[in-house]
Amino acid sequence: MAQNARLQGLGILILCSLLHPAMTIAQQPALNLMPLPANVQPGTGSLRVDSAFSVAFTGYIEPRLERASERFLRQLARQTGLPLALKPSKTGKATLVIQTDHASKEIQEVGEDESYILDVSTASARLRATTPLGTMHGLQTFLQLVDVSPDGFAVPAATIQDKPRFPWRGLMIDSARHFIPLDVIRRNLDGMEAVKMNVFHWHLSENQGFRAESRKFPKLHELGSDSLYYTQDEIRDLIAYARDRGIRVVPEFDMPGHSTAWFVGHPELASGKGPYEIERRWGVFDPAMDPTNERVYKFLDEFIGEMARIFPDHYFHIGGDEVNGKEWDANPKIQAFMKAQGIKNNEALQAYFSGRVQKLVVKHGKVVIGWDEVLVRGVPKDIVIQSWRGQASLAQAAKQSYRGILSNGYYLDLGWPAARHYAVDPMSGDAANLSAEEKQRILGGESCMWAEYVSPENLDSRIWPRNAVIAERLWSPQEVRDPASMYARLDFVSARLEWLGLTHRTVMRHMLQRLAGSASRAEFAALRTLADAVEPVKEYTRERTAPAEPTSATPMNRLVDAVPLESDAARRFGELVDQFLSSSCRDAASEAQLGVQLTAWRDNDAILQPLAQRSFLVKEVAANSQDLSALGTAALAALDAIAKGQPAPDTWKAQQLATLEQMKKPKAQLLMIPAPAVQKLIEAAAGGGPCSGSKP
Ligand code: ACM
């Protein structure tokens, strides 16, 4: 697989270098595609897309393909504003002719053929695929290619031969910590389809909630969910919705830990005495199933059997993460069992549990997938390992004949910039040294959206657009890795994703309106300027920096909840500073742009402060606003010194850097993102740097 991808990558490289001698694979100019296809051969001219646009099928057809075609046409109509006929042409003649060879598996399998060839000429387009999965991917590529042109909408002529690098390209959504309504899940599945992801991993149970209806054990959802759960009919509908988009649904029922919500109705499963209540706080907690109790396995046998009938996928996730063992240590019966069975420690006890549960899962016709804690000596080989604690466990698993997927590096909740996720490759690190056979066991990866700090309102903006670059990492050849090209395409694709009803861009304005109340236009603009310069604290510091212990009842209506996890404006500012400094401070255009931005920042606080007096939510960020203003003042002074060619005094520099250090500390759980770029300007202004003596 990797070898193939490399050869294909080379193909594009050669093609691109013929057309554009200095270009790398990732710098194909015209095609705003994400993920980038394995192979693109640009043509000449373009195919017009007007209201006569039509689709016809030749070859294999099924209702799912007809629905995909109608969805495609609806989407095309939305993107272009053109009125389009939504039914396929019966004559076999059409603007886009689709030929699918045969059906895919009734229950979608890992590694099915998802390839397609899209041929666009100035007269028509042809999409060929082996299975409907490839057809649906090709339709998404076509949609991304449609752009406005001087004489109408058009698709550039090209031949695209495409297939995924990895067969498992997933997104996990935790709808247990915060319940996520189905309409929100559905539009995220639409987003996944747009970027060719094919696994929705549904994290359905947690300490804070049990979200799936069980008819066998109704106390699970009745007592464990605050009435926020998915009925079995809703789950079946969602699975059908996902299948229609070439997406598998893998359920996760986390056990033996992360399971407090199960015990509210079924304390007999637990290792402690109980009684138990739904957990409201975040973190790792003591409650865990009792691995020594036969009633637990009898219960799980029936429960897994029930869920296995609802979720058709061949894989069943049993969690297995973060068991702290305290309830096991404190239970004399468990200790006696361990002694009698020669089970040396809690890790071995968990291995015993995983082995027992694996047999139940297999009995119900499924393969177990679990977090990397389940990978301990003696667990059955037919388990898929989801590596989250480090990339090393993925390679380790592959060496020991386990199959695995990578999630370490793809945790969307950590607030990393897209470029950092993008740089993480399932085949890098220890995995790079695996044999070809071992590499085959690495099936792909999954981004993870953990939901401590996610509400139905802002979920989209926590997932998108960054998830699209993880989708590209898992689909495109390994050589596709230029961050500049990625960001340019991401900007375009992010806007496209909004046509699907995703709210990742629009939600900030709505949420800022809540903060702003009856603010004047100028005040609202000032709030927006501040919002554009900050990001929520990173990694797991949100918990530590909280004003009061956060719980599932904590409102998520603050600026920290409204702003995206990666600020485009702050990133562009950083790029502008780099551009200016790399010109030895001679680039007048970037200097002028910096001046405009910095002046706006300097003057922003004076506009915003009156609003801070009227809104508690804005008052919370009054100090951030003062910082932004101070940042503008300091950077303008630096620009001024640079322009005059007079190095700023060391005392000034020391003072500014000390102020910046203060600004780098989180306030209201927000980080002042442009601070490091301003630091570069201050250092440059003090002389001895890139701009010394730059002015005549
Ligand atoms: C995990 O993040 N505990 C899988």
XYZ file of C-alpha atoms and ligand atoms in Angstrom:
700
model
C 0.000 0.000 0.000
C 2.684 2.474 1.017
C 4.808 1.436 -1.944
C 1.895 1.988 -4.300
C 1.173 5.372 -2.854
C 4.796 6.331 -3.284
C 4.755 5.347 -6.938
C 1.525 7.211 -7.536
C 2.909 10.200 -5.702
C 5.918 10.073 -7.944
C 3.555 10.060 -10.907
C 2.004 13.353 -9.856
C 5.386 14.748 -9.039
C 6.640 14.022 -12.544
C 3.468 15.359 -14.120
C 3.585 18.533 -12.118
C 7.231 19.048 -12.763
C 6.644 18.735 -16.496
C 4.015 21.432 -16.345
C 5.531 23.577 -13.649
C 9.224 22.783 -13.382
C 9.770 24.032 -9.819
C 6.589 22.668 -8.347
C 6.243 20.021 -5.717
C 3.394 17.571 -5.603
C 1.509 19.602 -3.055
C 1.644 22.823 -4.988
C -0.704 22.037 -7.834
C -2.064 25.501 -8.394
C -5.537 25.348 -9.798
C -7.245 22.471 -8.077
C -8.728 23.387 -4.734
C -9.167 19.794 -3.680
C -8.974 18.321 -0.226
C -7.969 15.568 0.040
C -5.636 15.890 -2.953
C -6.105 12.966 -5.329
C -3.457 10.321 -5.891
C -3.006 11.392 -9.487
C -4.115 14.455 -11.423
C -3.459 15.059 -15.073
C -4.511 18.619 -15.877
C -6.214 19.177 -19.239
C -6.957 22.267 -21.285
C -10.057 24.401 -20.938
C -13.041 23.695 -18.762
C -16.486 22.156 -18.689
C -19.333 24.613 -18.243
C -21.816 23.976 -15.487
C -25.145 25.656 -16.251
C -28.782 24.929 -15.551
C -28.822 22.291 -18.306
C -26.374 20.233 -16.256
C -27.445 16.612 -16.063
C -26.320 13.253 -14.750
C -26.824 9.820 -16.298
C -25.948 6.332 -15.110
C -24.604 3.526 -17.219
C -23.630 0.166 -15.787
C -24.532 -0.889 -12.266
C -27.204 1.128 -10.469
C -28.819 0.890 -7.037
C -31.116 3.147 -5.009
C -28.171 4.402 -2.962
C -26.506 5.663 -6.153
C -29.693 7.421 -7.209
C -29.862 9.114 -3.837
C -26.175 10.036 -4.109
C -26.836 11.581 -7.497
C -29.779 13.572 -6.201
C -27.753 14.737 -3.212
C -24.942 15.699 -5.569
C -27.308 17.724 -7.768
C -28.884 19.424 -4.761
C -25.443 20.323 -3.514
C -24.388 21.585 -6.928
C -27.547 23.701 -7.071
C -26.803 25.114 -3.638
C -23.181 25.908 -4.541
C -24.036 27.607 -7.810
C -27.536 28.913 -7.205
C -28.543 27.267 -10.482
C -31.948 25.599 -10.752
C -31.099 22.005 -11.659
C -33.243 18.994 -12.525
C -32.625 16.510 -9.733
C -33.508 13.300 -11.585
C -30.883 11.470 -13.639
C -31.298 11.574 -17.419
C -32.880 8.419 -18.831
C -31.196 8.614 -22.218
C -27.702 7.785 -21.015
C -26.568 11.132 -22.391
C -25.697 13.807 -19.871
C -23.088 16.331 -18.805
C -21.777 13.846 -16.271
C -21.996 10.164 -17.106
C -21.427 7.794 -14.223
C -20.384 4.223 -14.661
C -20.170 1.918 -11.676
C -19.060 -1.677 -12.204
C -20.774 -3.498 -9.388
C -22.196 -3.292 -5.886
C -20.067 -2.918 -2.795
C -20.548 -5.209 0.185
C -23.923 -5.012 1.890
C -22.091 -4.318 5.129
C -19.222 -2.072 4.178
C -15.847 -3.712 4.791
C -12.387 -2.404 5.561
C -10.359 -2.244 2.377
C -13.133 -2.314 -0.196
C -12.360 -0.720 -3.534
C -12.987 3.025 -3.143
C -11.129 4.130 -6.264
C -12.543 6.231 -9.068
C -11.476 7.903 -12.275
C -12.917 11.292 -13.126
C -12.401 12.505 -16.654
C -13.466 16.062 -17.355
C -13.232 17.457 -20.879
C -14.636 20.690 -22.290
C -17.650 18.754 -23.648
C -18.591 16.383 -20.824
C -17.435 14.489 -17.797
C -17.199 10.812 -17.077
C -16.936 9.181 -13.687
C -15.947 5.537 -13.478
C -15.680 3.450 -10.350
C -15.610 -0.187 -9.400
C -18.138 0.247 -6.596
C -20.605 2.888 -5.410
C -18.042 3.872 -2.749
C -15.687 5.127 -5.450
C -18.562 6.740 -7.323
C -19.556 8.726 -4.255
C -15.960 9.868 -3.680
C -15.714 10.957 -7.311
C -18.908 13.006 -7.008
C -17.397 14.862 -4.055
C -14.265 15.595 -6.069
C -16.422 16.975 -8.861
C -18.275 19.248 -6.413
C -15.005 20.633 -5.092
C -13.842 21.306 -8.649
C -16.816 23.485 -9.574
C -15.823 27.115 -9.419
C -16.961 30.420 -10.746
C -15.296 31.556 -13.988
C -15.540 34.676 -16.167
C -18.303 33.113 -18.253
C -20.235 30.990 -15.811
C -19.592 28.132 -13.440
C -17.083 25.595 -14.676
C -14.955 22.578 -13.848
C -11.367 22.552 -15.123
C -10.577 19.807 -17.637
C -8.544 17.080 -15.981
C -8.165 13.366 -15.556
C -8.118 12.313 -11.946
C -7.226 8.783 -10.926
C -7.771 8.460 -7.271
C -7.802 5.975 -4.437
C -7.185 6.155 -0.702
C -3.856 5.532 0.939
C -5.498 3.986 4.027
C -8.715 1.967 4.225
C -9.729 3.286 7.703
C -10.277 7.042 7.787
C -12.399 7.944 10.748
C -13.829 10.624 12.945
C -14.796 9.815 16.513
C -17.455 11.947 18.144
C -18.004 11.702 21.876
C -21.715 12.253 22.302
C -21.647 10.861 25.818
C -20.036 13.682 27.834
C -22.264 16.182 26.105
C -25.222 14.794 24.217
C -25.074 15.716 20.543
C -28.428 15.800 18.714
C -28.810 13.746 15.552
C -29.142 16.677 13.178
C -25.709 17.857 14.295
C -24.259 14.370 13.838
C -25.842 14.112 10.398
C -24.311 17.314 9.095
C -20.947 16.158 10.361
C -21.404 12.943 8.407
C -22.048 15.154 5.369
C -18.751 16.870 6.120
C -17.007 13.521 6.400
C -18.405 12.476 3.035
C -17.125 15.706 1.488
C -13.557 14.911 2.578
C -13.845 11.164 1.928
C -13.733 9.891 5.487
C -15.344 6.496 5.826
C -15.685 5.600 9.529
C -17.886 7.291 12.105
C -16.750 6.041 15.507
C -19.583 6.796 17.885
C -18.509 7.087 21.526
C -21.818 6.245 23.186
C -21.131 5.624 26.848
C -19.144 7.395 29.506
C -19.129 8.274 33.173
C -21.324 11.226 32.207
C -23.921 9.468 30.097
C -25.224 6.287 28.519
C -26.627 7.374 25.164
C -28.049 4.309 23.384
C -31.447 2.825 24.065
C -31.238 -0.740 25.368
C -34.510 -2.649 25.333
C -32.946 -5.537 27.218
C -31.583 -3.297 29.963
C -33.648 -0.099 29.825
C -32.255 1.151 33.118
C -29.003 1.828 31.247
C -30.429 4.715 29.232
C -33.354 5.536 31.503
C -31.222 6.154 34.570
C -27.893 6.866 32.897
C -28.702 9.609 30.398
C -30.854 12.425 31.850
C -33.294 11.379 29.077
C -30.719 12.345 26.465
C -30.177 9.199 24.417
C -30.669 7.858 20.905
C -33.541 5.437 20.367
C -32.825 2.253 18.465
C -34.866 3.542 15.529
C -32.838 6.750 15.486
C -29.616 4.766 15.563
C -30.769 2.574 12.660
C -31.694 5.685 10.690
C -28.312 7.233 11.350
C -26.513 4.064 10.257
C -28.529 4.103 7.014
C -27.683 7.787 6.556
C -23.998 6.999 7.015
C -24.093 3.993 4.672
C -25.630 6.229 2.038
C -22.432 8.271 2.278
C -19.980 5.364 2.236
C -19.419 5.678 5.972
C -19.266 2.788 8.426
C -20.572 3.319 11.952
C -18.482 1.734 14.705
C -20.128 1.963 18.126
C -18.039 2.289 21.257
C -19.261 1.158 24.647
C -16.380 1.982 26.932
C -15.586 -0.684 29.541
C -14.481 -1.637 32.169
C -13.716 2.005 33.132
C -15.382 5.237 31.959
C -18.576 3.459 32.913
C -20.205 5.231 35.875
C -23.388 5.939 33.899
C -23.973 2.184 33.434
C -23.894 1.686 37.194
C -26.636 4.163 38.027
C -29.168 1.565 36.855
C -26.919 -1.487 37.244
C -24.718 -1.118 40.323
C -24.308 -4.896 40.363
C -21.846 -4.590 37.455
C -19.473 -2.374 39.411
C -16.500 -3.242 41.573
C -17.481 -0.790 44.306
C -20.452 -0.703 46.613
C -22.378 2.112 45.032
C -24.877 3.645 44.842
C -23.751 5.490 41.734
C -24.851 8.739 40.145
C -24.215 10.156 36.714
C -20.831 11.851 36.915
C -20.945 15.596 36.322
C -17.236 16.391 36.531
C -14.498 15.688 33.981
C -11.533 13.416 34.481
C -10.686 9.804 35.219
C -12.841 8.238 37.921
C -12.703 5.122 40.061
C -15.833 3.172 39.062
C -15.063 0.100 36.956
C -16.811 -3.129 36.061
C -16.009 -6.153 38.180
C -13.951 -8.513 36.002
C -14.326 -11.311 38.541
C -18.112 -11.371 38.523
C -19.744 -13.886 36.166
C -22.949 -11.808 36.183
C -21.006 -9.060 34.432
C -20.187 -11.364 31.499
C -23.741 -12.683 31.332
C -24.990 -9.096 31.200
C -22.405 -8.072 28.591
C -23.217 -11.133 26.492
C -26.847 -10.052 26.239
C -26.027 -6.370 25.894
C -23.384 -6.846 23.200
C -25.750 -9.246 21.423
C -28.462 -6.594 21.401
C -26.119 -3.854 20.143
C -24.461 -6.180 17.625
C -27.864 -6.623 15.976
C -28.395 -2.872 15.749
C -24.915 -1.923 14.547
C -24.168 -3.980 11.436
C -20.480 -3.041 11.213
C -17.989 -5.871 11.609
C -16.125 -3.947 14.317
C -17.225 -3.273 17.879
C -15.293 -0.882 20.133
C -14.997 -1.843 23.793
C -12.970 1.174 24.949
C -10.621 -0.143 27.598
C -8.904 3.156 28.381
C -7.906 4.769 31.651
C -8.883 2.259 34.312
C -7.292 3.545 37.517
C -7.857 0.270 39.380
C -8.866 1.868 42.673
C -12.157 0.002 42.972
C -10.337 -3.242 42.186
C -7.700 -2.566 44.838
C -10.371 -1.826 47.428
C -12.488 -4.914 46.810
C -11.394 -7.969 48.882
C -13.360 -10.369 46.673
C -11.494 -9.117 43.587
C -8.166 -9.353 45.395
C -8.952 -12.932 46.442
C -9.889 -13.844 42.869
C -6.624 -12.427 41.552
C -4.641 -14.379 44.092
C -6.478 -17.599 43.353
C -6.062 -17.192 39.576
C -2.465 -15.999 39.739
C -3.385 -12.618 38.243
C -0.451 -10.469 39.273
C -1.665 -6.919 38.838
C -4.473 -4.720 37.562
C -3.065 -4.686 34.057
C -3.287 -8.468 33.973
C -6.781 -8.279 35.428
C -7.804 -5.950 32.624
C -6.245 -8.340 30.086
C -8.371 -11.113 31.596
C -11.460 -8.900 31.239
C -10.603 -7.891 27.657
C -10.089 -11.528 26.718
C -13.477 -12.521 28.142
C -15.265 -9.623 26.447
C -13.465 -10.312 23.180
C -14.933 -13.837 23.167
C -18.416 -12.380 23.623
C -17.896 -9.894 20.816
C -16.636 -12.666 18.525
C -19.596 -14.839 19.520
C -21.838 -12.052 18.231
C -19.956 -11.946 14.964
C -17.739 -8.906 15.469
C -14.101 -7.951 15.748
C -12.985 -6.049 18.846
C -11.375 -2.657 18.623
C -10.020 -1.033 21.777
C -7.828 1.836 22.985
C -4.188 0.943 23.323
C -4.497 -0.002 27.009
C -6.006 -3.290 25.822
C -2.661 -4.173 24.224
C -1.065 -6.257 26.948
C 0.464 -9.700 26.850
C -2.059 -12.407 26.141
C -4.887 -10.456 24.501
C -6.164 -12.228 21.380
C -4.522 -11.235 18.091
C -7.819 -10.516 16.408
C -8.129 -7.175 18.181
C -7.627 -3.810 16.513
C -5.627 -1.337 18.579
C -6.507 2.342 18.521
C -3.353 4.159 19.504
C -3.988 7.322 21.500
C -1.263 7.545 24.145
C 1.617 7.638 21.684
C 2.475 6.603 18.196
C 4.875 3.933 19.440
C 2.057 1.607 20.494
C 0.845 1.477 16.904
C 4.182 0.120 15.665
C 4.409 -2.161 18.680
C 0.978 -3.567 17.908
C 1.872 -4.116 14.249
C 5.069 -5.934 15.237
C 3.037 -8.256 17.448
C 0.621 -9.026 14.579
C -2.173 -6.745 15.760
C -3.865 -4.391 13.380
C -4.087 -0.790 14.458
C -5.236 2.714 13.729
C -3.654 5.987 14.811
C -5.385 8.638 16.893
C -2.414 10.033 18.780
C -1.783 13.351 17.047
C -5.355 13.564 15.808
C -7.117 14.710 18.989
C -9.156 17.662 17.778
C -9.996 18.719 21.333
C -6.353 19.578 22.115
C -6.642 22.735 20.039
C -3.636 22.159 17.805
C -3.288 24.135 14.599
C -4.184 22.228 11.443
C -0.523 22.121 10.387
C 0.435 20.171 13.486
C -2.187 17.470 12.879
C -1.224 17.475 9.225
C 2.396 16.646 10.053
C 1.384 13.489 11.925
C 1.592 10.436 9.677
C 0.529 6.910 10.657
C 3.672 5.585 8.966
C 6.129 7.899 10.682
C 8.029 7.427 13.938
C 8.542 3.798 14.895
C 6.119 2.749 12.169
C 8.548 3.927 9.485
C 10.880 1.039 10.342
C 8.259 -1.693 10.096
C 8.452 -4.391 7.430
C 6.042 -4.206 4.506
C 3.924 -6.933 6.086
C 3.777 -5.120 9.402
C 2.886 -1.856 7.675
C -0.123 -3.570 6.105
C -1.522 -3.913 9.615
C -1.744 -0.155 10.035
C -5.214 0.451 8.704
C -5.286 4.229 8.991
C -6.427 6.625 11.650
C -9.194 8.517 13.336
C -9.514 12.061 14.523
C -11.126 12.287 17.946
C -13.596 14.888 19.154
C -13.793 14.507 22.914
C -16.633 16.529 24.279
C -15.782 17.971 27.694
C -15.762 21.445 26.173
C -18.088 20.874 23.264
C -21.740 21.761 22.997
C -24.142 20.979 20.178
C -23.767 24.651 19.316
C -20.008 24.739 18.822
C -19.239 21.116 17.909
C -18.855 21.893 14.197
C -16.298 24.598 14.925
C -14.269 22.211 17.079
C -14.180 19.599 14.301
C -13.972 21.748 11.178
C -12.097 22.818 9.239
C -9.125 21.100 10.897
C -10.612 17.641 10.444
C -10.287 18.055 6.685
C -6.486 18.019 6.883
C -6.529 14.771 8.857
C -8.830 13.394 6.175
C -6.217 14.397 3.602
C -3.411 12.813 5.612
C -5.303 9.516 5.580
C -6.396 9.638 1.927
C -3.646 11.352 -0.070
C -0.153 10.100 -0.901
C 2.318 10.509 1.946
C 4.276 13.065 -0.087
C 1.372 15.505 0.044
C 2.485 17.506 3.039
C 3.177 21.142 2.207
C 1.469 23.259 4.898
C 1.225 26.369 2.692
C -0.693 24.466 0.023
C -2.763 22.802 2.726
C -3.816 26.105 4.293
C -4.645 27.646 0.927
C -6.875 24.715 -0.012
C -8.311 24.417 3.486
C -9.596 27.957 3.340
C -11.489 27.133 0.175
C -12.754 23.757 1.362
C -13.808 25.214 4.708
C -16.095 27.664 2.922
C -17.440 24.814 0.773
C -18.256 22.766 3.861
C -20.644 25.495 4.920
C -22.853 24.678 1.947
C -23.563 21.396 3.719
C -25.119 23.206 6.659
C -22.068 22.959 8.902
C -21.796 26.013 11.134
C -18.073 26.083 11.906
C -17.653 29.558 10.411
C -20.988 31.180 11.157
C -21.344 30.073 14.757
C -18.800 32.526 16.141
C -20.873 35.490 15.000
C -23.982 34.025 16.631
C -22.153 33.324 19.851
C -20.526 36.777 19.878
C -23.975 38.315 19.524
C -24.891 36.592 22.757
C -21.865 38.140 24.468
C -22.505 41.523 22.908
C -26.225 41.963 23.559
C -27.270 45.355 22.262
C -23.751 46.436 21.352
C -23.238 49.135 18.764
C -21.850 48.153 15.388
C -18.428 49.505 16.355
C -18.440 47.635 19.659
C -19.440 44.405 17.955
C -16.662 44.862 15.409
C -14.207 45.442 18.258
C -15.356 42.257 19.977
C -14.835 40.413 16.718
C -11.329 41.884 16.356
C -10.448 40.608 19.821
C -12.041 37.227 19.094
C -9.894 36.906 15.954
C -6.677 37.354 17.941
C -7.222 34.745 20.654
C -7.536 30.980 20.906
C -8.648 28.734 23.763
C -5.875 27.327 25.958
C -4.316 24.168 24.547
C -3.919 20.520 25.444
C -5.528 19.707 28.795
C -5.029 23.124 30.424
C -8.669 24.130 30.135
C -9.409 22.085 33.250
C -6.507 23.548 35.206
C -7.179 27.174 34.286
C -10.927 27.098 34.935
C -12.306 29.725 37.321
C -14.408 27.026 39.031
C -14.419 23.257 38.577
C -16.097 22.689 35.208
C -18.922 20.159 34.972
C -21.398 19.016 32.371
C -23.720 21.731 33.721
C -21.238 24.559 33.101
C -22.598 26.995 30.498
C -20.563 27.187 27.305
C -21.384 30.725 26.350
C -18.059 32.454 26.938
C -15.584 33.883 24.468
C -13.446 30.762 24.942
C -16.377 28.690 23.631
C -17.084 30.994 20.712
C -13.674 31.423 19.113
C -12.246 28.761 16.800
C -9.432 26.574 18.112
C -7.173 27.988 15.410
C -7.306 31.663 14.491
C -6.874 32.326 10.773
C -6.345 36.028 11.416
C -3.555 35.410 13.912
C -1.873 32.892 11.612
C -1.985 35.358 8.724
C -0.525 38.055 10.950
C 2.354 35.723 11.837
C 2.932 34.999 8.144
C 2.936 38.713 7.390
C 5.543 39.381 10.079
C 7.712 36.578 8.697
C 7.358 37.977 5.199
C 8.342 41.445 6.393
C 11.338 40.225 8.388
C 12.548 37.919 5.635
C 12.643 40.931 3.308
C 15.085 42.490 5.805
C 12.185 44.807 6.660
C 12.189 46.274 3.132
C 8.810 44.900 1.927
C 6.698 48.051 1.957
C 3.434 46.245 1.225
C 3.661 43.932 4.230
C 4.853 46.831 6.363
C 1.757 48.811 5.404
C -0.562 45.871 6.108
C 1.083 45.318 9.471
C 0.586 48.989 10.264
C -3.135 48.795 9.520
C -3.614 45.659 11.621
C -1.562 46.947 14.552
C -3.323 50.300 14.602
C -6.667 48.526 14.703
C -5.474 46.405 17.622
C -4.049 49.411 19.471
C -7.317 51.330 19.165
C -9.623 48.365 19.769
C -9.723 48.408 23.544
C -11.044 51.950 23.792
C -14.037 50.880 21.707
C -14.617 47.631 23.573
C -14.312 48.780 27.198
C -17.775 50.410 27.416
C -19.295 47.099 26.296
C -17.318 45.288 28.996
C -19.187 47.439 31.526
C -22.529 46.269 30.140
C -21.869 42.565 29.541
C -20.448 40.145 32.109
C -19.317 37.912 29.268
C -17.300 40.735 27.696
C -16.079 41.938 31.085
C -14.447 38.554 31.521
C -12.168 39.346 28.567
C -11.475 42.997 29.379
C -7.861 42.179 30.315
C -7.379 40.263 27.047
C -8.598 43.353 25.248
C -6.085 45.538 27.081
C -3.344 43.090 26.137
C -4.291 43.275 22.475
C -4.131 47.038 22.631
C -0.733 46.954 24.343
C 0.460 44.474 21.733
C -0.527 46.897 18.974
C 1.228 49.813 20.697
C 4.452 47.857 21.233
C 4.546 46.506 17.698
C 3.849 49.923 16.180
C 6.770 51.339 18.166
C 8.909 48.495 16.830
C 7.832 49.214 13.240
C 8.598 52.872 13.787
C 12.099 52.166 15.064
C 12.713 49.827 12.133
C 11.441 52.453 9.670
C 13.758 55.063 11.144
C 16.684 52.680 11.042
C 17.401 53.514 14.675
C 17.812 50.444 16.887
C 15.483 50.659 19.877
C 17.238 50.876 23.268
C 17.929 47.678 25.198
C 15.934 48.918 28.171
C 12.874 49.349 25.938
C 13.356 45.883 24.504
C 13.679 44.313 27.960
C 10.556 46.083 29.139
C 8.533 45.031 26.069
C 9.656 41.419 26.315
C 8.691 41.311 29.995
C 5.225 42.640 29.112
C 4.927 40.034 26.361
C 5.790 37.251 28.778
C 2.846 38.350 30.914
C 0.622 38.363 27.847
C 1.565 34.807 26.964
C -0.127 33.605 30.152
C -3.748 32.609 29.618
C -6.461 35.030 30.690
C -10.092 33.947 30.729
C -8.662 30.654 29.382
C -7.613 32.414 26.196
C -4.190 32.779 24.613
C -3.023 35.941 22.859
C -1.903 34.273 19.650
C -0.070 37.145 17.886
C 2.302 37.689 20.886
C 5.214 35.576 19.545
C 5.088 37.334 16.161
C 5.118 40.729 17.879
C 8.108 39.523 19.880
C 9.949 38.990 16.590
C 9.221 42.594 15.592
C 10.465 43.901 18.940
C 13.650 41.874 18.689
C 14.172 43.093 15.117
C 13.654 46.704 16.223
C 16.320 46.400 18.895
C 18.969 45.921 16.264
C 21.485 43.210 15.487
C 18.669 41.234 13.796
C 17.491 40.753 10.230
C 16.674 44.431 9.758
C 19.865 46.000 11.049
C 20.965 48.753 8.789
C 18.204 47.994 6.328
C 17.233 51.608 5.828
C 19.574 53.895 3.954
C -8.773 8.360 25.662
O -8.448 9.495 25.261
N -8.914 8.127 26.945
C -8.974 7.272 24.736
